[in-house]
Short mmCIF file of N, CA and C in Angstrom, two decimals:
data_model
loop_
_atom_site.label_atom_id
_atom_site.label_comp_id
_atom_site.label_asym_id
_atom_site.label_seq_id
_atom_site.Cartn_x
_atom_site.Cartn_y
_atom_site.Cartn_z
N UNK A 293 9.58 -18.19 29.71
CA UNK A 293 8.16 -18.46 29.67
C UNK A 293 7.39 -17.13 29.74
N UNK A 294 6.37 -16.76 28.72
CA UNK A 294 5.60 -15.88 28.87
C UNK A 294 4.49 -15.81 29.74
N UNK A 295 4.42 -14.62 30.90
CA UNK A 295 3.84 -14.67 32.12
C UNK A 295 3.27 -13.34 31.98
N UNK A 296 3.35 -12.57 31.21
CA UNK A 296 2.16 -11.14 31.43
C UNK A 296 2.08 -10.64 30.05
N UNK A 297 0.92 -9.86 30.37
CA UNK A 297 0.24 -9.61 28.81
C UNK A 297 0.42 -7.85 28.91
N UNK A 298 1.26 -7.64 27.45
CA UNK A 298 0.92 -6.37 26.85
C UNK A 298 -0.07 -5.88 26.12
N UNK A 299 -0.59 -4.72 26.03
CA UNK A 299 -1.19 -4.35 24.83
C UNK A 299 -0.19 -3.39 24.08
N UNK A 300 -0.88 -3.90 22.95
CA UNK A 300 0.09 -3.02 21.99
C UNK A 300 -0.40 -2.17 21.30
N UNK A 301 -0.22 -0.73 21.48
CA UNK A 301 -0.91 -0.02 20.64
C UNK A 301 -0.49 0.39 18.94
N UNK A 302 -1.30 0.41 17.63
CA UNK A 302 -0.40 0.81 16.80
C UNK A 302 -0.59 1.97 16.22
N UNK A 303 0.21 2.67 16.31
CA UNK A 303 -0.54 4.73 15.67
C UNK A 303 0.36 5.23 14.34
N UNK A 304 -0.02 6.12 14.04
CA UNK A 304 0.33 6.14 12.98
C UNK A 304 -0.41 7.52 12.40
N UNK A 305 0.45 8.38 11.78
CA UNK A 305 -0.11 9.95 11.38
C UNK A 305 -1.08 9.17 9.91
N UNK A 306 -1.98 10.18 9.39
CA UNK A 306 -2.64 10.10 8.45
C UNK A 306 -1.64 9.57 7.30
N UNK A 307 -2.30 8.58 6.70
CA UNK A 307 -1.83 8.25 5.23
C UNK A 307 -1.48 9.08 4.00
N UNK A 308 -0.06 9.10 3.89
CA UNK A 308 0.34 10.31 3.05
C UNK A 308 1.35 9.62 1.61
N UNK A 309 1.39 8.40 2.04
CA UNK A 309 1.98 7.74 0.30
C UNK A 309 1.16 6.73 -0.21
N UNK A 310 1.46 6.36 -1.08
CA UNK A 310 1.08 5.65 -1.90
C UNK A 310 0.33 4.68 -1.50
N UNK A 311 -0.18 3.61 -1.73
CA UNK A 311 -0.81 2.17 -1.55
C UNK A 311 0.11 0.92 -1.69
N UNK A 312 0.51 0.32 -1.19
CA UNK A 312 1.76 -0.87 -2.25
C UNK A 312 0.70 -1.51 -3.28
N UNK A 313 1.57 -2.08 -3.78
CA UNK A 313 1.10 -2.57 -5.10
C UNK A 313 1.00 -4.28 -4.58
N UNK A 314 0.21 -4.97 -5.60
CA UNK A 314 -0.78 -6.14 -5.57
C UNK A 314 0.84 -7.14 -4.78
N UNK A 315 1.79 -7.24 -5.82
CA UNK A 315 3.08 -7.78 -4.99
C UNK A 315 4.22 -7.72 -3.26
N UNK A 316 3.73 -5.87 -3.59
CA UNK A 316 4.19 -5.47 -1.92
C UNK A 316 3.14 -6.38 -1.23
N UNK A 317 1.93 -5.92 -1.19
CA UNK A 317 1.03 -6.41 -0.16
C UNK A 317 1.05 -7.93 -0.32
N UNK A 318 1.30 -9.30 -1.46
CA UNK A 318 1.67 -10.30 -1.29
C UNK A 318 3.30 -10.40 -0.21
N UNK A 319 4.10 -9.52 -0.67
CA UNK A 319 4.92 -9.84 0.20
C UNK A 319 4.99 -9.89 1.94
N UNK A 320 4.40 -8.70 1.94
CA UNK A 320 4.01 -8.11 3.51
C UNK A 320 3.53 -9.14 4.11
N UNK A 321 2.65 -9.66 3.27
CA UNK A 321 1.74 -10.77 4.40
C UNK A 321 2.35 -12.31 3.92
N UNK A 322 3.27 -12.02 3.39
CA UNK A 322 4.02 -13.74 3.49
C UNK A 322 5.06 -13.57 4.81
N UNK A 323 5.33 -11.61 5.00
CA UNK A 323 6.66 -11.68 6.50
C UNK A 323 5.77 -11.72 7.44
N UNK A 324 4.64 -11.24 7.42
CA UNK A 324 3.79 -11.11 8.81
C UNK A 324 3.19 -12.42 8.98
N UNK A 325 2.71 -13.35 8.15
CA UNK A 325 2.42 -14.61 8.47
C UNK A 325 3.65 -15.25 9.27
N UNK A 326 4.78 -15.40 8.34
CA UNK A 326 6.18 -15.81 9.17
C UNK A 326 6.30 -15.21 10.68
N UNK A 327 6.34 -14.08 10.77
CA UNK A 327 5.88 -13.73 11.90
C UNK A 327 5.06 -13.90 13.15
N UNK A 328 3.65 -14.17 12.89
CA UNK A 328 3.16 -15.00 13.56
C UNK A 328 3.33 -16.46 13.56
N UNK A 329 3.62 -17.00 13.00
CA UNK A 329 4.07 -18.50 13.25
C UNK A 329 5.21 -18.38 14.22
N UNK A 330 6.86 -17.52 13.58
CA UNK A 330 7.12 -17.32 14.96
C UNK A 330 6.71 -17.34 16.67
N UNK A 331 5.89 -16.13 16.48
CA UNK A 331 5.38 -15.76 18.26
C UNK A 331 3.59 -16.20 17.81
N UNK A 332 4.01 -16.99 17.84
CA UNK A 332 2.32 -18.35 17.99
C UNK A 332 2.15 -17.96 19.44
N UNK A 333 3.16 -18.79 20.15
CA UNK A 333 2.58 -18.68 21.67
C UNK A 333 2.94 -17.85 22.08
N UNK A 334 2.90 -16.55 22.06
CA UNK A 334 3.25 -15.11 22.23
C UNK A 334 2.13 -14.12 22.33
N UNK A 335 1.38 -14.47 20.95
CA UNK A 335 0.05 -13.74 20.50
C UNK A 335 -1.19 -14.29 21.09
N UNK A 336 -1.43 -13.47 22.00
CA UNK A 336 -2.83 -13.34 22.64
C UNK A 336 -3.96 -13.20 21.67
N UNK A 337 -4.08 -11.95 21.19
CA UNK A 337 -5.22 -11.44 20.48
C UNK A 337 -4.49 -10.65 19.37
N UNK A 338 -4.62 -11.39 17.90
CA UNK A 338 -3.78 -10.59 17.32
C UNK A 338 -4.45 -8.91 16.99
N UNK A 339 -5.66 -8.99 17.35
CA UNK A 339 -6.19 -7.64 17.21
C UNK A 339 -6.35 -7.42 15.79
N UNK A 340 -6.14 -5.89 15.34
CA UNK A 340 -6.73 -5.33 13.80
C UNK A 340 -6.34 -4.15 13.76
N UNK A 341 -6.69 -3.88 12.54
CA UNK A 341 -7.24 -2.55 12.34
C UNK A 341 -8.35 -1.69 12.84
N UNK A 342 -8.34 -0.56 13.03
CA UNK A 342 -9.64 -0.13 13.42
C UNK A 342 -10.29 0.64 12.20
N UNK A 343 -10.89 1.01 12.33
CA UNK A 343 -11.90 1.60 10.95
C UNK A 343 -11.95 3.46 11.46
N UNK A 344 -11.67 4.00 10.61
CA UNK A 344 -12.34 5.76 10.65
C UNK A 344 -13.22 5.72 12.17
N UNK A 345 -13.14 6.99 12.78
CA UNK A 345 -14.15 7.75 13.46
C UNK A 345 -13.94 6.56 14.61
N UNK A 346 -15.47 6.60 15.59
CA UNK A 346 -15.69 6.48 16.68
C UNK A 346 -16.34 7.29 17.64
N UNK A 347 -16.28 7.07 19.07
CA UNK A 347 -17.45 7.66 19.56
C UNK A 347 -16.22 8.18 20.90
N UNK A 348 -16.43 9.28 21.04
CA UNK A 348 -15.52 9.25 23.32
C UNK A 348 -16.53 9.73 23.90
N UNK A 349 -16.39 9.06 25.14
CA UNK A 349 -17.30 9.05 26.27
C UNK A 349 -16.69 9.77 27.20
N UNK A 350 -16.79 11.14 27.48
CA UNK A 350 -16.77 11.90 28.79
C UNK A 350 -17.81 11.84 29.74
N UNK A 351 -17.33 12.55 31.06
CA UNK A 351 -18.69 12.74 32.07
C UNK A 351 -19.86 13.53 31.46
N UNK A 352 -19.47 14.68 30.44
CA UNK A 352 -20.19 15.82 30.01
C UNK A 352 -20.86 15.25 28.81
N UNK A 353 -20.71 14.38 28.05
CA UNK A 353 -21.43 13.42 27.54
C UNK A 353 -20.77 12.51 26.09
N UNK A 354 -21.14 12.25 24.99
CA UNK A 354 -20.24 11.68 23.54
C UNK A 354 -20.42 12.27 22.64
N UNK A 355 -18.67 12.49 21.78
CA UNK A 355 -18.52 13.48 20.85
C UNK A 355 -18.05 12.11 19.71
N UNK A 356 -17.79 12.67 18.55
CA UNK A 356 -17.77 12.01 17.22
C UNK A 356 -15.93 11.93 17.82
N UNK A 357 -15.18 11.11 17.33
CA UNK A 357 -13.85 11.13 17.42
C UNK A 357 -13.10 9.93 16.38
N UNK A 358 -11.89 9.68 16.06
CA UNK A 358 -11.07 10.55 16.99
C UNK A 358 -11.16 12.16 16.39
N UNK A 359 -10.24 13.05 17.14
CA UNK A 359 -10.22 14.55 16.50
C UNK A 359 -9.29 14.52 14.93
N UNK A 360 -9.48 15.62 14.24
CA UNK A 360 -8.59 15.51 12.91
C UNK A 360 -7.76 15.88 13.44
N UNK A 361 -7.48 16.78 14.59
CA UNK A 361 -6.23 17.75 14.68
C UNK A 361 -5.17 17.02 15.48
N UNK A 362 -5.33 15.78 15.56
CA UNK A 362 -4.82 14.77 16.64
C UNK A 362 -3.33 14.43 15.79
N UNK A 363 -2.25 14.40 15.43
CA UNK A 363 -0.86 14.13 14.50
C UNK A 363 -1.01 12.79 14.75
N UNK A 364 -1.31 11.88 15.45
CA UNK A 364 -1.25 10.56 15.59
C UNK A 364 -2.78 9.59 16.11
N UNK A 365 -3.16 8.66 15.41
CA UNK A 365 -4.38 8.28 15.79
C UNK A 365 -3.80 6.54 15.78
N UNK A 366 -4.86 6.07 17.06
CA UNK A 366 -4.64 4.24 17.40
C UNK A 366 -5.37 3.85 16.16
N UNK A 367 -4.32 3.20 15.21
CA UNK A 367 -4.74 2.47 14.01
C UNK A 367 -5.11 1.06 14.00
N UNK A 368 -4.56 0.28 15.16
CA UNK A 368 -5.12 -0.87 15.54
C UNK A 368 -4.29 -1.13 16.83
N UNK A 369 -4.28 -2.64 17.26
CA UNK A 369 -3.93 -2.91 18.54
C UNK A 369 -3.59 -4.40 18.43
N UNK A 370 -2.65 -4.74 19.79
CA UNK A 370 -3.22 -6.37 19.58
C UNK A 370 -2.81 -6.74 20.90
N UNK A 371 -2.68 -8.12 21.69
CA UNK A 371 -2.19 -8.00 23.21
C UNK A 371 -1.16 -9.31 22.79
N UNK A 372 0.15 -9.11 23.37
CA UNK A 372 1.37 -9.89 23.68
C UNK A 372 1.49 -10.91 24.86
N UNK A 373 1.76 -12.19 25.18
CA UNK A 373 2.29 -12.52 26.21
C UNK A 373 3.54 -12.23 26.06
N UNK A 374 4.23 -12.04 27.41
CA UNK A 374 6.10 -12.03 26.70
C UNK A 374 6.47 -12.19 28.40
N UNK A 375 8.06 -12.47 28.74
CA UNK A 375 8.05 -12.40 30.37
C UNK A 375 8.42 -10.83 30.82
N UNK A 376 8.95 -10.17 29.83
CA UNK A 376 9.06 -9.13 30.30
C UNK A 376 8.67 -7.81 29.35
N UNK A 377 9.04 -6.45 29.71
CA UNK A 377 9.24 -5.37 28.43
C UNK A 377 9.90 -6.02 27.45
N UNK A 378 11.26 -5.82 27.96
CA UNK A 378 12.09 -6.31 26.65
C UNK A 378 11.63 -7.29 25.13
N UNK A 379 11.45 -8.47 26.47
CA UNK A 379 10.46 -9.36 25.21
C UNK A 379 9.69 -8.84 24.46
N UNK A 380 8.91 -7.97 24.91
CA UNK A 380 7.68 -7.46 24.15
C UNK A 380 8.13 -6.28 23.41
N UNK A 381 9.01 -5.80 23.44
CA UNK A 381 9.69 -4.85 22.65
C UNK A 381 10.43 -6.14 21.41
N UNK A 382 10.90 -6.95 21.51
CA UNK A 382 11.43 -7.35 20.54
C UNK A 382 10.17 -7.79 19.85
N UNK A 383 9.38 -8.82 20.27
CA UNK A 383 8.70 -9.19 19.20
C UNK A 383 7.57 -8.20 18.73
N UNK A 384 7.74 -7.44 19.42
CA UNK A 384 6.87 -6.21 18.35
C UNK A 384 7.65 -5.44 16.94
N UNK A 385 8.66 -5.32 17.55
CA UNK A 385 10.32 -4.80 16.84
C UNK A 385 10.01 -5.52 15.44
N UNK A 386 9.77 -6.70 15.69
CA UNK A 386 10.09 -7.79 14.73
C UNK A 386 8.86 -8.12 13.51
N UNK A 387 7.64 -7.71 14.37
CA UNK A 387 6.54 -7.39 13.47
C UNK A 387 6.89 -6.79 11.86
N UNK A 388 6.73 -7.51 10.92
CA UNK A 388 6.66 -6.30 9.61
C UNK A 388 5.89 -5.88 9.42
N UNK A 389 6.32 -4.06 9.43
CA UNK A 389 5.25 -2.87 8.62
C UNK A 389 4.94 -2.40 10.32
N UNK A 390 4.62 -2.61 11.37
CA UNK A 390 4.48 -2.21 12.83
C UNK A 390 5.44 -1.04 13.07
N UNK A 391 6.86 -0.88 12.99
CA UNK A 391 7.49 0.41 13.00
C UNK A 391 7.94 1.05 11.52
N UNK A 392 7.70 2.08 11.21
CA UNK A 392 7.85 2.24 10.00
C UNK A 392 7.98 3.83 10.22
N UNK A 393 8.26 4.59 9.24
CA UNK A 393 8.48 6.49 9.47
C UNK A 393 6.88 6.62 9.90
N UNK A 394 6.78 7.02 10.41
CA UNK A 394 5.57 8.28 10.20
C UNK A 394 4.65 7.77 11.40
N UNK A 395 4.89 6.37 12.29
CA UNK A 395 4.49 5.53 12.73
C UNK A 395 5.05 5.44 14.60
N UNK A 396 4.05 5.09 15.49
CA UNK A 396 5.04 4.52 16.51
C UNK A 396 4.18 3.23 17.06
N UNK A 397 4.86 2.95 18.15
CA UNK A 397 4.09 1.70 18.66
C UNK A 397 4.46 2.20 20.47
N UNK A 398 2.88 2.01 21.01
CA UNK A 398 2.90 2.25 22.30
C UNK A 398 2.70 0.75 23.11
N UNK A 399 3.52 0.08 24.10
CA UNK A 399 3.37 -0.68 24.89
C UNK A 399 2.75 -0.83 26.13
N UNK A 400 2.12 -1.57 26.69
CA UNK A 400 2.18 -1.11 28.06
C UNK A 400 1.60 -2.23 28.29
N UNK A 401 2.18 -2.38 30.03
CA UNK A 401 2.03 -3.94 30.69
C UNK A 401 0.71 -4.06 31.23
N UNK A 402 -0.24 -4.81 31.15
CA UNK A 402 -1.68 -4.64 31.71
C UNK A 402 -1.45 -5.64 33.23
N UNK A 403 -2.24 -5.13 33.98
CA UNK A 403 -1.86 -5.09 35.39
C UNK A 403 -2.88 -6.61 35.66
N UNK A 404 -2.16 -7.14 36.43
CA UNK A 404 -3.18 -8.61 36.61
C UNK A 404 -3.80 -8.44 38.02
N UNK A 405 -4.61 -8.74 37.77
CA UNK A 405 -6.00 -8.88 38.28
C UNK A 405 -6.08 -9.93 39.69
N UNK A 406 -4.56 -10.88 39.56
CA UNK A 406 -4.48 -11.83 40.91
C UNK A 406 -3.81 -11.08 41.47
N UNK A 407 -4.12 -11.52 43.04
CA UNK A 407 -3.33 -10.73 43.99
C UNK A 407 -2.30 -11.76 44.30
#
């Protein structure tokens, strides 16, 4: 039974090949649909993409971000139930297009709030 929630981060260096073509991207999203039907009750928030740029908030005040010089930027996100890491390592594992070269995926258990 799934009892705690991950977030999942997804990063990924700047885009350096190609685009898939009209068929890749039909395919992709016939495994990632399968996919979520899989972990239905798994997926919290399937999250997104994020779009270019943004804003960071320091004490000293807000700069334009993220930086260019950064090798890896959060390309989107989404939050997991699972009972443990492991779990949540697999069904992220299992995601298509989520690990890929050039790519990683950061986990981490978000801390609950009941005492």
């Amino acid at each position: 039974m799934a009892t705690q929630k991950y977030l999942v981060f997804l990063r990924s260096a700047p885009m350096t090949q190609q685009p898939p073509s009209p068929a890749q991207m039909e395919e992709m999203y016939a495994a990632f649909n399968a996919w979520k039907e899989k972990y239905i009750a798994n997926i919290v928030d399937i999250g997104g993409r994020l779009r270019a740029g943004g804003k960071i908030l320091t004490a000293s005040g807000v700069t334009d971000g993220p930086f260019a010089e950064a090798k890896e930027v959060v390309g989107g996100y989404m939050v997991l139930a699972a009972k443990d890491y492991d779990d949540a390592l697999q069904i992220t594992r299992e995601c298509p297009g989520v690990v890929r070269p050039g790519s990683s995926v950061e986990i981490r258990e978000i801390a609950s709030t009941q005492a």
